[in-house]
Coordinates of C-alpha atoms and ligand atoms in Angstrom, one line a residue:
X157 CA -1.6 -20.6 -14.0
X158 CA -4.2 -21.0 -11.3
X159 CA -3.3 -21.4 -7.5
X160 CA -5.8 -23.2 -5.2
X161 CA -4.4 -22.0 -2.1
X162 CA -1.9 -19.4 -1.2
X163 CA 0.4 -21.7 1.3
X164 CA -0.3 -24.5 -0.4
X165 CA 1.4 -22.9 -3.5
X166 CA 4.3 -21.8 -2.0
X167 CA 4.7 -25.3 -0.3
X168 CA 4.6 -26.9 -3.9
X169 CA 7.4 -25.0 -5.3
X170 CA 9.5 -25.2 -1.8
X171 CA 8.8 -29.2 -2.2
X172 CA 9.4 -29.5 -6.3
X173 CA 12.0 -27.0 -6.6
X174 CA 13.9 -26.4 -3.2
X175 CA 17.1 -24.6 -4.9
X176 CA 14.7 -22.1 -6.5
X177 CA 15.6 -18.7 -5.9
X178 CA 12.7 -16.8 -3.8
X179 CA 14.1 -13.4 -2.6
X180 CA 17.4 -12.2 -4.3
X181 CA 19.6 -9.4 -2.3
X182 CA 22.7 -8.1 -4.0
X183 CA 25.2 -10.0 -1.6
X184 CA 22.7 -12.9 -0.7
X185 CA 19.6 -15.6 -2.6
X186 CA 17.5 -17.2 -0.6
X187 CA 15.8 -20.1 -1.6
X188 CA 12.3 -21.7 -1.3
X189 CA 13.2 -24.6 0.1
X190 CA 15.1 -21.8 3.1
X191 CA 11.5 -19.6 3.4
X192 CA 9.2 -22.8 4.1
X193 CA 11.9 -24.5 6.4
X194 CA 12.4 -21.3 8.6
X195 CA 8.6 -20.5 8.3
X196 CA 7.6 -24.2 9.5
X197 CA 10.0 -23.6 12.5
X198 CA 8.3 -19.6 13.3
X199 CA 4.5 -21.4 12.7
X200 CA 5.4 -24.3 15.1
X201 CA 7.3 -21.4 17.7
X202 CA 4.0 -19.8 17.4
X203 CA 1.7 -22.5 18.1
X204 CA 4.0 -23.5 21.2
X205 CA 3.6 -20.0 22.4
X206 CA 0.7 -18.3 21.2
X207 CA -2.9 -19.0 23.4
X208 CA -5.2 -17.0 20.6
X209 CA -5.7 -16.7 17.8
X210 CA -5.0 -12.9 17.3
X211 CA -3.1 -11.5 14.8
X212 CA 1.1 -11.3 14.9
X213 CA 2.4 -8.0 14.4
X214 CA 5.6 -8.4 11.7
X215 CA 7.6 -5.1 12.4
X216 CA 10.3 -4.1 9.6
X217 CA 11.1 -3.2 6.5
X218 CA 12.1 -5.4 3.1
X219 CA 14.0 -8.4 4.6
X220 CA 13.6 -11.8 4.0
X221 CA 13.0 -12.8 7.2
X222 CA 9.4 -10.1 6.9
X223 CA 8.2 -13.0 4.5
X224 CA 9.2 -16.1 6.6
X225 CA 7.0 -14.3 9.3
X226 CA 3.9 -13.3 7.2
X227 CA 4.4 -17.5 6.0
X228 CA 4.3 -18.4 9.4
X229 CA 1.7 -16.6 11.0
X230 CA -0.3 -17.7 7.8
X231 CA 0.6 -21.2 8.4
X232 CA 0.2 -21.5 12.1
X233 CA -4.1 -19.9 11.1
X234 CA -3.2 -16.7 12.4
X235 CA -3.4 -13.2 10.3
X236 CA -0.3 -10.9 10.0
X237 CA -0.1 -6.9 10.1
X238 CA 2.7 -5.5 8.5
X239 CA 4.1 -2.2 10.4
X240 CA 7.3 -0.2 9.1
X241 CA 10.3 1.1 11.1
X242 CA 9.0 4.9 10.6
X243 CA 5.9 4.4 12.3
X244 CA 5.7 7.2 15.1
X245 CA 5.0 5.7 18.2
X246 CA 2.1 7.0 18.9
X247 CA 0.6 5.5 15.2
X248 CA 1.9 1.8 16.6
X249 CA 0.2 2.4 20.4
X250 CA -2.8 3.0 18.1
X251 CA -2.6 0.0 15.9
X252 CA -1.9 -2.2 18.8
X253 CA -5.2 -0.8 20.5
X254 CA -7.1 -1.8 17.8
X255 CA -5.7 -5.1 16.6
X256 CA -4.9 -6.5 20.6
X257 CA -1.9 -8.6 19.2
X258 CA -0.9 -11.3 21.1
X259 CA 2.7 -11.3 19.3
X260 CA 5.0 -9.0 17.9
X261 CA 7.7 -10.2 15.6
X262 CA 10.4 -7.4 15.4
X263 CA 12.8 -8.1 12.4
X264 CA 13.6 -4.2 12.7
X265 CA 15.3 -2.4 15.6
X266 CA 12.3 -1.7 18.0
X267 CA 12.6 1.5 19.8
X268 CA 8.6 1.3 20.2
X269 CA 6.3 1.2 22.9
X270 CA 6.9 -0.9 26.1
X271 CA 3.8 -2.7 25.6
X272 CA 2.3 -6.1 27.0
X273 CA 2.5 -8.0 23.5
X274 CA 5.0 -11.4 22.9
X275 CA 7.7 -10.4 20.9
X276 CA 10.7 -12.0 19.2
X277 CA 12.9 -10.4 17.8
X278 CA 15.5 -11.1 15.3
X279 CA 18.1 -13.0 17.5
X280 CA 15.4 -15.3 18.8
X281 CA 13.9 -15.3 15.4
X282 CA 17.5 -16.8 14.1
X283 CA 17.8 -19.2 17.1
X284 CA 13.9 -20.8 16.1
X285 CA 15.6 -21.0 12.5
X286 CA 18.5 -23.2 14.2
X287 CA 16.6 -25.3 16.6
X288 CA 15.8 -28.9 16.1
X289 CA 14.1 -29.4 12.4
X290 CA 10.0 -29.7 13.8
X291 CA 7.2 -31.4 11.8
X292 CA 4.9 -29.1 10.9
X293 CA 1.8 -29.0 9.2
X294 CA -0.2 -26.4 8.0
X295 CA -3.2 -24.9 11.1
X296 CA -6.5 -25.4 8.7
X297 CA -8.4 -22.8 8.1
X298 CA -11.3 -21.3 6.3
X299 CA -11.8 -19.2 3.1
X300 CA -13.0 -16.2 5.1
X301 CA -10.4 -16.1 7.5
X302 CA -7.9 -13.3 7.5
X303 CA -4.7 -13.5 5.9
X304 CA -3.4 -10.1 6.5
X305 CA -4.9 -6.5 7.7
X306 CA -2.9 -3.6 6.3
X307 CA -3.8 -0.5 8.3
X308 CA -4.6 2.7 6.5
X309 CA -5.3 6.4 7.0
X310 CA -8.4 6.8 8.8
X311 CA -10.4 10.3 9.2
X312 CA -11.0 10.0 13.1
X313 CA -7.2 10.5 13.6
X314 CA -7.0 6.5 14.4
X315 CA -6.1 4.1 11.4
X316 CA -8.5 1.5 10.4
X317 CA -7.3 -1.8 9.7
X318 CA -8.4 -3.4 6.5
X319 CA -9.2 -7.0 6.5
X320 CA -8.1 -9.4 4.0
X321 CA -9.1 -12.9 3.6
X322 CA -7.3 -16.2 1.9
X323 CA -10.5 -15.7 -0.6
X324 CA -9.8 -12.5 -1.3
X325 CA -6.3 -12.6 -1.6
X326 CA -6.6 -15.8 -3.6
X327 CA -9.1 -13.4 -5.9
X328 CA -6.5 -11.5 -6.9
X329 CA -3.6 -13.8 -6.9
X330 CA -5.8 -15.9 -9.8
X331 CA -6.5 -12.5 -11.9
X332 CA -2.8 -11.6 -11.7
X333 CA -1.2 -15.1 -12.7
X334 CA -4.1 -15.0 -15.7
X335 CA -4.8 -11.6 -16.9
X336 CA -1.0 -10.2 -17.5
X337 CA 0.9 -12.8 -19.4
X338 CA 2.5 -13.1 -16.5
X339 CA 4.9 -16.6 -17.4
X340 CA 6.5 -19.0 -13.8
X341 CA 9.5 -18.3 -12.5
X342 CA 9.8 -14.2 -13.0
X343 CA 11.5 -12.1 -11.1
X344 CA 9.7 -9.2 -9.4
X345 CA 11.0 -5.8 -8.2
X346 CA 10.1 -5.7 -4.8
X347 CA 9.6 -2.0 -3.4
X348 CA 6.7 -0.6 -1.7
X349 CA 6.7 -1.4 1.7
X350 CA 4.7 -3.9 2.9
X351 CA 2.6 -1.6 5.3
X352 CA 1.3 -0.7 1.8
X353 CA -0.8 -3.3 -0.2
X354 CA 1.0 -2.3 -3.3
X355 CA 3.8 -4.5 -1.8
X356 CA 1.3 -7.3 -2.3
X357 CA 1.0 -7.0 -6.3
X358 CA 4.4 -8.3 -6.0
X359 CA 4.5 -11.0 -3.1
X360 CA 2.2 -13.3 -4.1
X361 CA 2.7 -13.6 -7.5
X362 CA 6.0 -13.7 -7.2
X363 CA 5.3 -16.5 -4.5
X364 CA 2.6 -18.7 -5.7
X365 CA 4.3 -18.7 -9.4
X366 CA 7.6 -19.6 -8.2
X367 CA 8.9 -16.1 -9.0
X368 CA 11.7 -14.4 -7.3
X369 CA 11.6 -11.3 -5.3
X370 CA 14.5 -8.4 -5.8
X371 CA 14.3 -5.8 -3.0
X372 CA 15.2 -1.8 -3.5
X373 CA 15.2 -1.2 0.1
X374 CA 14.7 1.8 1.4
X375 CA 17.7 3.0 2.2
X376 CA 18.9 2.7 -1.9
X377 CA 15.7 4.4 -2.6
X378 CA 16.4 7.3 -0.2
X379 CA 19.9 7.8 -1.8
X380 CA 19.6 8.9 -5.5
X381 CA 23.7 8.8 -6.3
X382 CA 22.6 4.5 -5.3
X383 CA 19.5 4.5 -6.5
X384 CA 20.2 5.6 -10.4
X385 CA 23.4 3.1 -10.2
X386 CA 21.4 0.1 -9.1
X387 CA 18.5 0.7 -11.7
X388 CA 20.1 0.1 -14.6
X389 CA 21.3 -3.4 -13.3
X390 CA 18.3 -5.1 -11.8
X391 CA 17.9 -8.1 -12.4
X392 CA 13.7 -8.3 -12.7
X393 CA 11.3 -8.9 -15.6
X394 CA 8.4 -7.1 -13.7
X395 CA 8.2 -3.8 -12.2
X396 CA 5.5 -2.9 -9.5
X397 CA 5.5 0.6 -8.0
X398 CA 3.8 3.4 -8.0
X399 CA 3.7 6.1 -10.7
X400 CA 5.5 8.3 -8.6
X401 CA 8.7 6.0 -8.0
X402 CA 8.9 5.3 -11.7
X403 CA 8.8 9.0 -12.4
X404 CA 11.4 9.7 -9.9
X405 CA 13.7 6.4 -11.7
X406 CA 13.1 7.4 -15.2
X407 CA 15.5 10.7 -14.3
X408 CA 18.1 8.0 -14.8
X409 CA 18.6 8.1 -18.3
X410 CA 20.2 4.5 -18.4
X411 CA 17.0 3.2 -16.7
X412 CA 16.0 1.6 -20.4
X413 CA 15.6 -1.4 -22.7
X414 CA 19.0 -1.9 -23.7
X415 CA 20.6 -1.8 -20.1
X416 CA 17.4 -3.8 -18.2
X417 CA 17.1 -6.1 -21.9
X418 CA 14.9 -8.6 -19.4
X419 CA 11.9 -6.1 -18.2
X420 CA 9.2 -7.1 -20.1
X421 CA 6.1 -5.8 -18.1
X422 CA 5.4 -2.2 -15.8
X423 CA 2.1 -2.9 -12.9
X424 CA 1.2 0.5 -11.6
X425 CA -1.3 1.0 -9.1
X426 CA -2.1 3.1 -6.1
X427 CA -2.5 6.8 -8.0
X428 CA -3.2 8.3 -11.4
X429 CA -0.5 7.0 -13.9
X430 CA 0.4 10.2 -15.9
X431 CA 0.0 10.2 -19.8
X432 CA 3.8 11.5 -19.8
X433 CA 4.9 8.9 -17.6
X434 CA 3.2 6.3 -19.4
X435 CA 4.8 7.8 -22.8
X436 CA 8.1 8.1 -21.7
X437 CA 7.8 4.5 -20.5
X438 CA 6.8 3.1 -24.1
X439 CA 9.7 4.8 -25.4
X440 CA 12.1 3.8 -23.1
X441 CA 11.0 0.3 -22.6
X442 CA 9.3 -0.7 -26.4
X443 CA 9.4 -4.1 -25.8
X444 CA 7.8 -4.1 -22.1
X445 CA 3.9 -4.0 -21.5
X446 CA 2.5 -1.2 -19.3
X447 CA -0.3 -2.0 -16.7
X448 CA -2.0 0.5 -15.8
X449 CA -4.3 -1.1 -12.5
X450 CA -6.7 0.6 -9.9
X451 CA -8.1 -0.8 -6.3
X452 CA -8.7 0.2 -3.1
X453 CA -7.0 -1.9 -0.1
X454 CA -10.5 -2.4 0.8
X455 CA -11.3 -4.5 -2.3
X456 CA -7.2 -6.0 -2.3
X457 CA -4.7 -4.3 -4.3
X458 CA -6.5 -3.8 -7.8
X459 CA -9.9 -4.9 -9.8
X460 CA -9.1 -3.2 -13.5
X461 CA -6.1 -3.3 -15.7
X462 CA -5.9 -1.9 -19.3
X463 CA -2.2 -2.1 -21.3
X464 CA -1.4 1.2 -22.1
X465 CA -0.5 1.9 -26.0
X466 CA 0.2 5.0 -27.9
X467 CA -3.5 4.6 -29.1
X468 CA -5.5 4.3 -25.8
X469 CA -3.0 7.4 -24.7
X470 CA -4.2 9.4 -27.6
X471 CA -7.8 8.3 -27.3
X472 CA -8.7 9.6 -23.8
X473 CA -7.2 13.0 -22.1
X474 CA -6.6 10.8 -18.7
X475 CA -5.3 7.5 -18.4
X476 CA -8.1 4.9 -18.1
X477 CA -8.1 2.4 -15.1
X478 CA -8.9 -0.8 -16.7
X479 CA -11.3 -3.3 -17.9
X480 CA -12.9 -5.2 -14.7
X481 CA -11.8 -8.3 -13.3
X482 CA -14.5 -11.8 -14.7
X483 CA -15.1 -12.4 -11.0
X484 CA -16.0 -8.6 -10.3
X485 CA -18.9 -6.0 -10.9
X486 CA -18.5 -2.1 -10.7
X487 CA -21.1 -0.5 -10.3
X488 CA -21.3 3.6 -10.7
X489 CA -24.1 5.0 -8.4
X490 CA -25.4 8.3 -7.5
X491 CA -27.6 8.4 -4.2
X492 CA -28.1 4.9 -4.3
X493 CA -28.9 4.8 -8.1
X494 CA -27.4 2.9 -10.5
X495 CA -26.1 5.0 -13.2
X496 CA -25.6 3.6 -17.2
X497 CA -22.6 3.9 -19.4
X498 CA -21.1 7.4 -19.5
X499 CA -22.6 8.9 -16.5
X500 CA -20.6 10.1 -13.7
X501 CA -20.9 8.7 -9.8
X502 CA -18.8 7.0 -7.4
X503 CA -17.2 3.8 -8.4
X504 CA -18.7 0.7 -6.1
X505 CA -17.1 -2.6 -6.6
X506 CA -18.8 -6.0 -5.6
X507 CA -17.0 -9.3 -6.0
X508 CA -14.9 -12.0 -3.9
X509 CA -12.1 -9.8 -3.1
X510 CA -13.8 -7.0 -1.6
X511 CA -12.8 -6.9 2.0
X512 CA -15.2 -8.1 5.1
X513 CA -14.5 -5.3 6.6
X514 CA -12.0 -2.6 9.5
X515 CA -11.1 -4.5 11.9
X516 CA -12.7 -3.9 15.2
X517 CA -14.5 -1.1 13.5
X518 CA -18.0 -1.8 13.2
X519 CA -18.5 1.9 12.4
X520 CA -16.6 2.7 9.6
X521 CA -17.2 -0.9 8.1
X522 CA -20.9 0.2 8.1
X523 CA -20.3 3.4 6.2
X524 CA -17.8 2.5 3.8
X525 CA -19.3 -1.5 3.0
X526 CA -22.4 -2.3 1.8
X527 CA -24.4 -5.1 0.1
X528 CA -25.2 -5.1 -3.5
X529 CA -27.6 -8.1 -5.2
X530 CA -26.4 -10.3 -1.9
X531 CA -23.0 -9.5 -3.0
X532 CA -20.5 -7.7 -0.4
X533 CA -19.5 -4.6 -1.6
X534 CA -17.4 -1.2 -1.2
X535 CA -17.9 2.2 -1.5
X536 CA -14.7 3.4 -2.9
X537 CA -15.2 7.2 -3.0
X538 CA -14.1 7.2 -5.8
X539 CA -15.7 9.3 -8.7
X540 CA -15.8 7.8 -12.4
X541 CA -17.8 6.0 -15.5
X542 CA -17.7 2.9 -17.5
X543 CA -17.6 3.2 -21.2
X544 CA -19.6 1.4 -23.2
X545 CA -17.3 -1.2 -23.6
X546 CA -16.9 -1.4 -20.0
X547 CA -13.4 0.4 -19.5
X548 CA -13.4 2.4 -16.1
X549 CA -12.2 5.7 -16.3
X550 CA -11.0 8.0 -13.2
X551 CA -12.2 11.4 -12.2
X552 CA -10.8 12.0 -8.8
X553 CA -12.2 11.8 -4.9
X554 CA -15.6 12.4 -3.9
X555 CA -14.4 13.0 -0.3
X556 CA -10.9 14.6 1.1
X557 CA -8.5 11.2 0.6
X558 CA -6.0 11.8 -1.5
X559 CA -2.8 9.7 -2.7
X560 CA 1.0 12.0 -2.0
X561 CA 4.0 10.4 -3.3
X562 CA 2.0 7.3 -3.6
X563 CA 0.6 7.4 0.0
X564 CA -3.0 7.2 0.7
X565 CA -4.3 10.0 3.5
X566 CA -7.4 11.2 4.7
X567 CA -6.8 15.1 5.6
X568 CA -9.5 15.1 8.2
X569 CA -6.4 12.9 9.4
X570 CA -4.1 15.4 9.4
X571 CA -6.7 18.0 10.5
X572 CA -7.2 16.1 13.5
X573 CA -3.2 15.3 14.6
X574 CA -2.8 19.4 14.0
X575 CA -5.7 20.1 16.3
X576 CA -4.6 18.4 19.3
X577 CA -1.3 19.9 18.7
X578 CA -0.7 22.6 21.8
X579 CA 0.3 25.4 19.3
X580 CA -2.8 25.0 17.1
X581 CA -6.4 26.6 18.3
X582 CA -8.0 25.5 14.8
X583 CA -6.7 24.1 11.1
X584 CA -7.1 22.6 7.9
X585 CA -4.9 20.9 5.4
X586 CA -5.0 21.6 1.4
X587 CA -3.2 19.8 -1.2
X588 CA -1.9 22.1 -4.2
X589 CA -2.6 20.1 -7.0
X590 CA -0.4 20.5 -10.6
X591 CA -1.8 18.0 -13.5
X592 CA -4.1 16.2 -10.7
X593 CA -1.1 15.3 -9.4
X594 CA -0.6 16.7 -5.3
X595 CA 2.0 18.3 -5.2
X596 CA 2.3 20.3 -1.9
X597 CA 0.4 20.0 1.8
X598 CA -0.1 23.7 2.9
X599 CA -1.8 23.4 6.3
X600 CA -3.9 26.4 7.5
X601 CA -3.4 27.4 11.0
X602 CA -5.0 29.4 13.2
X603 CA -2.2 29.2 16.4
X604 CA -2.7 29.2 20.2
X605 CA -1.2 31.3 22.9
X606 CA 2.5 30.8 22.1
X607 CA 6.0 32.9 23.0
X608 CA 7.8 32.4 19.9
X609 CA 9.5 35.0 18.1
X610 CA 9.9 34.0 14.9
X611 CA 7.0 32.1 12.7
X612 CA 9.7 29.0 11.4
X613 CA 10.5 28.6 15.1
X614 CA 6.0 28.0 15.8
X615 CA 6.5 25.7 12.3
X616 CA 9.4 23.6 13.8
X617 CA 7.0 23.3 17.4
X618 CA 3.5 22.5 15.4
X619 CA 5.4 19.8 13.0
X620 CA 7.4 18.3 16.1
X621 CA 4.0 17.7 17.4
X622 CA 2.4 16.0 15.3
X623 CA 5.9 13.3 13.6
X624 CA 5.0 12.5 17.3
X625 CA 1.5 10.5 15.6
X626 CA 1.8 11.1 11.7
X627 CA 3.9 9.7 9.6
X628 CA 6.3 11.5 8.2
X629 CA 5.0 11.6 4.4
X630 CA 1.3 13.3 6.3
X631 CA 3.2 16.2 7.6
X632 CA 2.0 19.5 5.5
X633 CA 5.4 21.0 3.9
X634 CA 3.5 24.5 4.2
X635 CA 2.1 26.2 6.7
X636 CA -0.1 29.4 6.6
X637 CA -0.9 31.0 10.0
X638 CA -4.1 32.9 9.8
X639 CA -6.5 34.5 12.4
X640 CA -9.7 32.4 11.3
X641 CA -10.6 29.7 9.0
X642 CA -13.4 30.1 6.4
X643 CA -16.5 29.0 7.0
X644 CA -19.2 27.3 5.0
X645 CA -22.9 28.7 6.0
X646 CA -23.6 25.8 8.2
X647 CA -20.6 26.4 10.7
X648 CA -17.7 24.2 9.5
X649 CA -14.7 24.9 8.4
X650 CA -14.8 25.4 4.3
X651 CA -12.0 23.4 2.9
X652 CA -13.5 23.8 -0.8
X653 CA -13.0 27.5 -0.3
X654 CA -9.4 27.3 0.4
X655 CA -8.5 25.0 -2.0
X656 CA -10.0 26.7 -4.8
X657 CA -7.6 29.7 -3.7
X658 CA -4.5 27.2 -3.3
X659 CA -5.3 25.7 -7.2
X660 CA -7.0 28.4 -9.2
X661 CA -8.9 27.8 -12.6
Ligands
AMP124 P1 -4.9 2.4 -1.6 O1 -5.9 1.8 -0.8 O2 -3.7 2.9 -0.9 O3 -4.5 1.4 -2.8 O4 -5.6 3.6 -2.4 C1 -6.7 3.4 -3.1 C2 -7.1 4.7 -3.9 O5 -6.0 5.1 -4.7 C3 -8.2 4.5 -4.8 O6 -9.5 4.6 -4.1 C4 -8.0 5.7 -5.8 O7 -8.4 6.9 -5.2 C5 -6.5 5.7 -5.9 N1 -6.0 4.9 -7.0 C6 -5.6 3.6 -7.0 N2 -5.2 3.3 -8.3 C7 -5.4 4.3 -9.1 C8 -5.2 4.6 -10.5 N3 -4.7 3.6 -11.3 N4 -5.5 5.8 -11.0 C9 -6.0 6.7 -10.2 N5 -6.2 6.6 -8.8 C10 -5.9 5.4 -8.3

């Protein structure tokens, strides 16, 4: 399978194969033929409406109508950002500031912001559906145009928005659809949100393969008693999620081969993939293949995939990250130098799906991108080696992002939010780490002036503060009120102190 063009694709199946099921709910199936219609009517609402070219906000969670507007906002030449319902406030003023929207399409209930942005929301959004049938064709555009930006943790305290263009995207589509015995026509478990790229590992190959999307929403996936009685009766082939959700679904001991007989392939990205996870999932599910990918957002969704076997489990102490994909080059550098096979430095990747760069964010795009052999490229911050037979293998951060549950965060982040809290004179944030896993935030605080009696009551104040900015998945679990911070002997705050103290040995 190779795909020329992302809409394009889509178009094809919608044209050849209109019934064909595209997004499958437990009470309601949508069909192709229903997502190009509906996003043909939003791309010709948009061009009507719209004066720039800017990109459309698409505010929700996983609902159909999310896909018809990422379709249209692609088809009318126009990039989408993806924002969930849980978004503080204050995280959405700060998105908008940096992406200047012209249009907002709220599919979820919008309590945000009163802010001078277009919006339609989901009763207009039905009435476009309805209105007279429009001829539409596609807005041209170029290769390096942005499809999407997915905004991400940034260490300033403001996210940066990571650009991502139809020849990127089209990049990794290509490498999916050919490198994973992936076959037309699956159907894909759709579950990480689509503020997270992970989502996108399932949407477009789903999409361009005319392959079906099955949605555990959020509110199933919140609810365990739900949660363990849907597994064992999705109807997918493919799972994509995150190490962490599998872990969390393979507590449901019916969540096997004989009861899901059609799974017959496991895409993990986004953390380390635990040997014991990865075991448990080759006995559970013998006939499946396990993927075990790695990316950045920065270089879109993934560039390595290895299958995971009994063998490659017993052959390295952590799990590798995969072979590189043909169109791709990783390169392992230490202070600019290129290191060989089996030397240790941060993992750079060059290729036609690294990103152009944060959006309105010269800045950081200078920092973190870079130009190797004329080739774009991206500093991951990552640490790792190649093997000699050029399998990538992981060794952690070189910096203070780190991956919770699945979710990417800076802590300078976090330190940041804390600071400008009113109960908080200084702090820092440490993750407790148990098999390299994170498994607690303890933030260190020294506190202002306050009145409160009791320490939990200053806790409730200081994490009131900042769910105001932070999502709720950044806020520490722990916090440890103290009346200094170590120091490092240049002045700053010595976070590598404390975290040897949080995870001795
Ligand atoms: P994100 O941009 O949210 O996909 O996060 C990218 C980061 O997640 C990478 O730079 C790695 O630090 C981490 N990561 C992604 N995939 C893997 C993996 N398979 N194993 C270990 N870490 C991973």
């Amino acid at each position: 399978m190779k795909v020329n063009a992302i809409i394009e694709a889509i178009d094809t199946w919608a044209a050849n194969a209109p019934d064909r099921e595209v997004y499958r709910e437990s009470e309601r199936v949508y069909t192709y033929h229903q997502l190009v219609h509906r996003a043909n009517q939003l791309a010709h609402y948009f061009e009507e409406n719209l004066t720039t070219n800017s990109p459309i906000v698409v505010f929700g969670e996983l609902e159909f109508d999310m896909l018809v507007a990422f379709l249209a906002a692609s088809k009318s030449g126009r990039a989408y950002i993806p924002i969930e319902t849980t978004t503080p406030q204050e995280r959405i003023e700060l998105i908008l500031s940096v992406a200047q929207p012209e249009m907002m399409v709220t599919i979820g209930d919008w309590q945000g912001p009163t802010v001078d942005v277009k919006q339609v929301d989901l009763e207009q959004l039905h009435a476009i559906y309805q209105g007279p049938s429009q001829r539409w064709q596609n807005v041209p555009r170029s290769e390096d145009d942005t499809y999407y930006i997915i905004f991400t943790s940034g260490t300033t305290g403001v996210p940066k928005g990571v650009q991502i263009s139809h020849s990127n995207l089209l990049s990794f589509v290509n490498w999916t659809l050919s490198d994973f015995d992936l076959q037309t026509g699956m159907a894909y478990l759709a579950q990480a949100p689509y503020s997270f790229d992970l989502s996108v590992m399932d949407l477009y190959p789903a999409l361009t393969s005319g392959g079906c999307l099955v949605p555990l929403t959020k509110a199933v996936v919140n609810n365990f008693k739900q949660l363990f009685q849907v597994l064992p009766t999705l109807p997918i082939n493919v799972w994509v999620s995150t190490p962490s959700f599998v872990n969390i679904c393979l507590m449901e001991p019916n969540f096997d081969q004989s009861h899901l007989p059609g799974m017959t392939h496991f895409l993990f990205c986004g953390e380390e993939l635990p040997k014991k996870t990865a075991h448990a999932l080759l006995t559970r599910f013998p006939q499946a293949k396990i993927f075990n990918t790695y990316g950045p957002t920065e270089a879109t969704v993934a560039i390595s995939q290895v299958e995971i076997t009994e063998q490659i489990l017993a052959d390295y102490s952590r799990v590798p990250i995969g072979y590189i994909k043909e169109d791709t080059v990783v390169s392992i550098m230490e202070d600019g130098q290129l290191l060989h096979a089996g030397q240790l430095g941060e993992i750079v990747i060059s290729g036609p799906s690294v990103s152009k760069g944060y959006l309105n964010n010269p800045e950081k795009t200078a920092a973190a991108f870079v130009t190797i052999d004329g080739q774009p490229a991206y500093r991951t911050g990552d640490r790792g080696q190649l093997t000699e037979e050029g399998l990538l293998l992981y060794e952690g951060r070189l910096d203070f992002q780190i991956k919770f549950h699945g979710y990417r965060m800076e802590l300078e982040e976090i330190d940041h939010h804390l600071c400008e809290s009113p109960w908080v004179k200084e702090a820092v944030v440490v993750p407790k780490y148990r098999e390299n896993k994170v498994e607690q935030l303890i933030a260190y605080v020294v506190p202002a002036d306050h009145t409160f009696e009791k320490e939990y009551q200053l806790t409730k104040a200081v994490k009131a503060s900042i769910g105001q900015t932070l999502m709720a998945y950044m806020i520490p679990q722990k916090m440890v009120y103290v009346p200094r911070l170590p120091q490092t002997a240049n002045g700053k705050i010595d976070r590598k102190t404390l975290i040897h103290e949080v995870n001795p040995s």
